Short mmCIF file of C-alpha atoms in Angstrom, two decimals:
data_model
loop_
_atom_site.label_atom_id
_atom_site.label_comp_id
_atom_site.label_asym_id
_atom_site.label_seq_id
_atom_site.Cartn_x
_atom_site.Cartn_y
_atom_site.Cartn_z
CA UNK A 87 -4.96 4.47 -15.62
CA UNK A 88 -5.62 7.62 -13.37
CA UNK A 89 -7.45 10.87 -13.97
CA UNK A 90 -6.34 13.97 -11.75
CA UNK A 91 -7.70 17.28 -11.44
CA UNK A 92 -6.24 20.18 -9.24
CA UNK A 93 -6.98 23.79 -8.79
CA UNK A 94 -5.32 26.55 -6.55
CA UNK A 95 -7.15 29.47 -5.07
CA UNK A 96 -5.54 32.47 -3.77
CA UNK A 97 -7.46 34.23 -0.99
CA UNK A 98 -5.73 37.63 -0.34
CA UNK A 99 -1.99 38.09 -0.50
CA UNK A 100 -1.21 35.48 2.08
CA UNK A 101 -3.44 32.53 2.00
CA UNK A 102 -3.80 29.80 -0.64
CA UNK A 103 -6.10 26.78 -0.92
CA UNK A 104 -5.26 23.69 -3.14
CA UNK A 105 -7.82 21.37 -4.19
CA UNK A 106 -7.56 18.26 -6.10
CA UNK A 107 -9.12 14.88 -6.82
CA UNK A 108 -7.80 11.73 -8.35
CA UNK A 109 -9.56 8.81 -9.80
CA UNK A 110 -7.68 5.39 -10.48
CA UNK A 111 -8.54 2.18 -12.07
CA UNK A 112 -6.58 -1.13 -12.31
CA UNK A 113 -6.87 -4.80 -13.30
CA UNK A 114 -5.01 -7.42 -11.71
CA UNK A 115 -5.05 -10.94 -13.47
CA UNK A 116 -2.91 -14.23 -13.75
CA UNK A 117 -2.52 -17.38 -15.35
CA UNK A 118 -5.68 -18.97 -13.67
CA UNK A 119 -8.09 -15.66 -14.08
CA UNK A 120 -10.45 -17.49 -16.39
CA UNK A 121 -11.59 -19.26 -13.22
CA UNK A 122 -14.12 -17.36 -10.91
CA UNK A 123 -12.68 -15.20 -8.15
CA UNK A 124 -9.35 -14.85 -9.78
CA UNK A 125 -9.50 -11.27 -10.96
CA UNK A 126 -9.21 -8.07 -8.91
CA UNK A 127 -10.70 -5.11 -10.90
CA UNK A 128 -11.52 -1.55 -9.59
CA UNK A 129 -12.92 1.28 -11.89
CA UNK A 130 -12.55 4.91 -11.66
CA UNK A 131 -15.59 5.26 -9.48
CA UNK A 132 -14.14 2.57 -7.00
CA UNK A 133 -10.79 4.69 -6.10
CA UNK A 134 -11.68 8.46 -5.99
CA UNK A 135 -9.16 10.43 -3.85
CA UNK A 136 -9.89 13.75 -2.76
CA UNK A 137 -7.06 16.30 -1.65
CA UNK A 138 -7.07 19.40 0.11
CA UNK A 139 -4.26 21.60 1.18
CA UNK A 140 -3.66 25.15 2.33
CA UNK A 141 -0.77 27.62 3.02
CA UNK A 142 -0.93 30.94 5.14
CA UNK A 143 1.64 33.53 5.67
CA UNK A 144 1.02 34.19 9.42
CA UNK A 145 3.56 37.06 9.70
CA UNK A 146 2.44 38.51 6.31
CA UNK A 147 6.17 39.28 5.50
CA UNK A 148 7.27 36.16 3.62
CA UNK A 149 9.16 34.71 6.60
CA UNK A 150 6.60 32.35 7.87
CA UNK A 151 3.98 29.67 6.80
CA UNK A 152 1.43 27.37 8.31
CA UNK A 153 0.60 24.90 6.03
CA UNK A 154 -1.38 21.55 6.00
CA UNK A 155 -3.05 18.87 3.72
CA UNK A 156 -5.41 16.23 3.71
CA UNK A 157 -5.60 13.35 1.10
CA UNK A 158 -6.73 9.89 0.22
CA UNK A 159 -4.10 7.80 -1.88
CA UNK A 160 -4.83 4.55 -3.37
CA UNK A 161 -2.34 1.90 -3.48
CA UNK A 162 -1.41 -0.64 -6.25
CA UNK A 163 -2.10 -4.17 -5.80
CA UNK A 164 0.96 -6.14 -4.65
CA UNK A 165 2.13 -7.97 -7.80
CA UNK A 166 2.88 -11.29 -6.15
CA UNK A 167 -0.96 -11.54 -5.91
CA UNK A 168 -0.91 -11.88 -9.75
CA UNK A 169 1.30 -14.91 -9.47
CA UNK A 170 -0.05 -16.54 -6.10
CA UNK A 171 -3.57 -15.69 -5.79
CA UNK A 172 -4.48 -15.63 -9.54
CA UNK A 173 -1.54 -17.68 -10.93
CA UNK A 174 -0.60 -21.32 -11.09
CA UNK A 175 2.26 -21.16 -8.54
CA UNK A 176 2.89 -24.52 -6.90
CA UNK A 177 5.37 -25.59 -3.99
CA UNK A 178 6.06 -28.96 -2.90
CA UNK A 179 7.33 -29.16 0.73
CA UNK A 180 9.02 -32.13 2.25
CA UNK A 181 9.77 -32.30 5.86
CA UNK A 182 12.48 -34.69 7.53
CA UNK A 183 13.55 -35.62 10.82
CA UNK A 184 17.27 -35.34 11.38
CA UNK A 185 19.27 -38.48 10.46
CA UNK A 186 19.25 -41.06 13.28
CA UNK A 187 23.09 -41.09 13.59
CA UNK A 188 22.93 -37.34 14.82
CA UNK A 189 24.62 -36.07 11.67
CA UNK A 190 23.48 -33.00 9.74
CA UNK A 191 21.14 -34.09 6.71
CA UNK A 192 22.61 -34.50 3.23
CA UNK A 193 21.00 -35.41 -0.21
CA UNK A 194 22.09 -38.95 0.30
CA UNK A 195 21.28 -38.99 4.09
CA UNK A 196 18.33 -36.66 4.40
CA UNK A 197 16.97 -38.18 7.61
CA UNK A 198 13.38 -39.75 8.11
CA UNK A 199 10.67 -38.55 6.25
CA UNK A 200 7.93 -36.85 8.55
CA UNK A 201 5.59 -35.44 5.97
CA UNK A 202 5.09 -33.80 2.70
CA UNK A 203 2.42 -31.60 0.94
CA UNK A 204 1.78 -29.78 -2.20
CA UNK A 205 0.24 -26.27 -1.96
CA UNK A 206 -0.73 -23.36 -4.48
CA UNK A 207 -2.53 -23.37 -7.35
CA UNK A 208 -4.20 -19.98 -6.54
CA UNK A 209 -7.01 -18.92 -4.29
CA UNK A 210 -10.08 -16.85 -4.86
CA UNK A 211 -10.78 -13.42 -3.36
CA UNK A 212 -13.52 -12.05 -1.28
CA UNK A 213 -16.37 -10.69 -3.59
CA UNK A 214 -16.77 -7.58 -1.28
CA UNK A 215 -13.10 -6.69 -1.34
CA UNK A 216 -12.57 -2.97 -1.51
CA UNK A 217 -9.35 -1.12 -2.72
CA UNK A 218 -6.55 -0.53 -0.70
CA UNK A 219 -5.67 3.04 0.46
CA UNK A 220 -3.81 5.43 2.75
CA UNK A 221 -5.35 8.55 4.40
CA UNK A 222 -2.73 11.22 5.12
CA UNK A 223 -3.15 14.45 7.23
CA UNK A 224 -0.24 16.76 7.76
CA UNK A 225 0.17 20.25 9.40
CA UNK A 226 3.34 22.21 9.80
CA UNK A 227 4.79 25.64 10.59
CA UNK A 228 8.10 27.17 9.27
CA UNK A 229 9.70 30.47 10.07
CA UNK A 230 12.88 31.78 8.10
CA UNK A 231 15.37 32.97 10.56
CA UNK A 232 17.66 34.18 7.70
CA UNK A 233 17.37 33.91 3.95
CA UNK A 234 19.34 30.50 4.35
CA UNK A 235 18.06 28.87 7.56
CA UNK A 236 14.48 27.99 8.48
CA UNK A 237 13.05 26.29 11.54
CA UNK A 238 9.88 24.45 11.67
CA UNK A 239 7.65 21.68 13.29
CA UNK A 240 5.67 19.24 11.23
CA UNK A 241 2.99 16.79 12.26
CA UNK A 242 2.07 13.72 10.00
CA UNK A 243 -0.55 11.25 10.52
CA UNK A 244 -1.23 8.32 8.13
CA UNK A 245 -3.47 5.44 8.40
CA UNK A 246 -3.91 2.44 5.92
CA UNK A 247 -7.33 1.01 4.97
CA UNK A 248 -8.77 -1.93 3.29
CA UNK A 249 -5.11 -3.76 3.14
CA UNK A 250 -5.06 -6.27 0.34
CA UNK A 251 -2.45 -9.04 1.01
CA UNK A 252 -2.16 -12.62 0.02
CA UNK A 253 -2.55 -15.26 2.75
CA UNK A 254 -0.87 -18.39 3.91
CA UNK A 255 -2.80 -21.38 2.03
CA UNK A 256 -0.94 -23.89 4.24
CA UNK A 257 -1.73 -23.38 7.85
CA UNK A 258 1.22 -20.79 8.42
CA UNK A 259 3.89 -23.15 7.47
#
């Protein structure tokens, strides 16, 4: 669920300011969410994302614009976390050495058993986890050479904060 409010303010004939704020809430669960630490829930107050932008007609003849914006954007939780961290997904892994006769392994001659293990069954999450979000800042300038051709330059900077991702529960195998 999300709530979004925005407004535009025009200052004079050649400058406009855009203001906005978005608030999201989300709930991620899985088959094992009845266990402690197997639910990820963020409310509206946890994911408030302000946005501000502007446009300025520098030459005041409708042919140019200087523009920019800054905003926060909350990301959705990767869906595989519902199955892996909060689910009951299990893996059985078997490792074999190559057959002693030098041939390639087959189902009837898999080689010598090395080790095996079972993994999965979910994992808990950090109780202090914060929602994942991206910050973005953009500044640009465009100038119309003709009614069909414009040239411009734009700079964009993005940063990802508080990344949420599942981890290897088997030592990196």
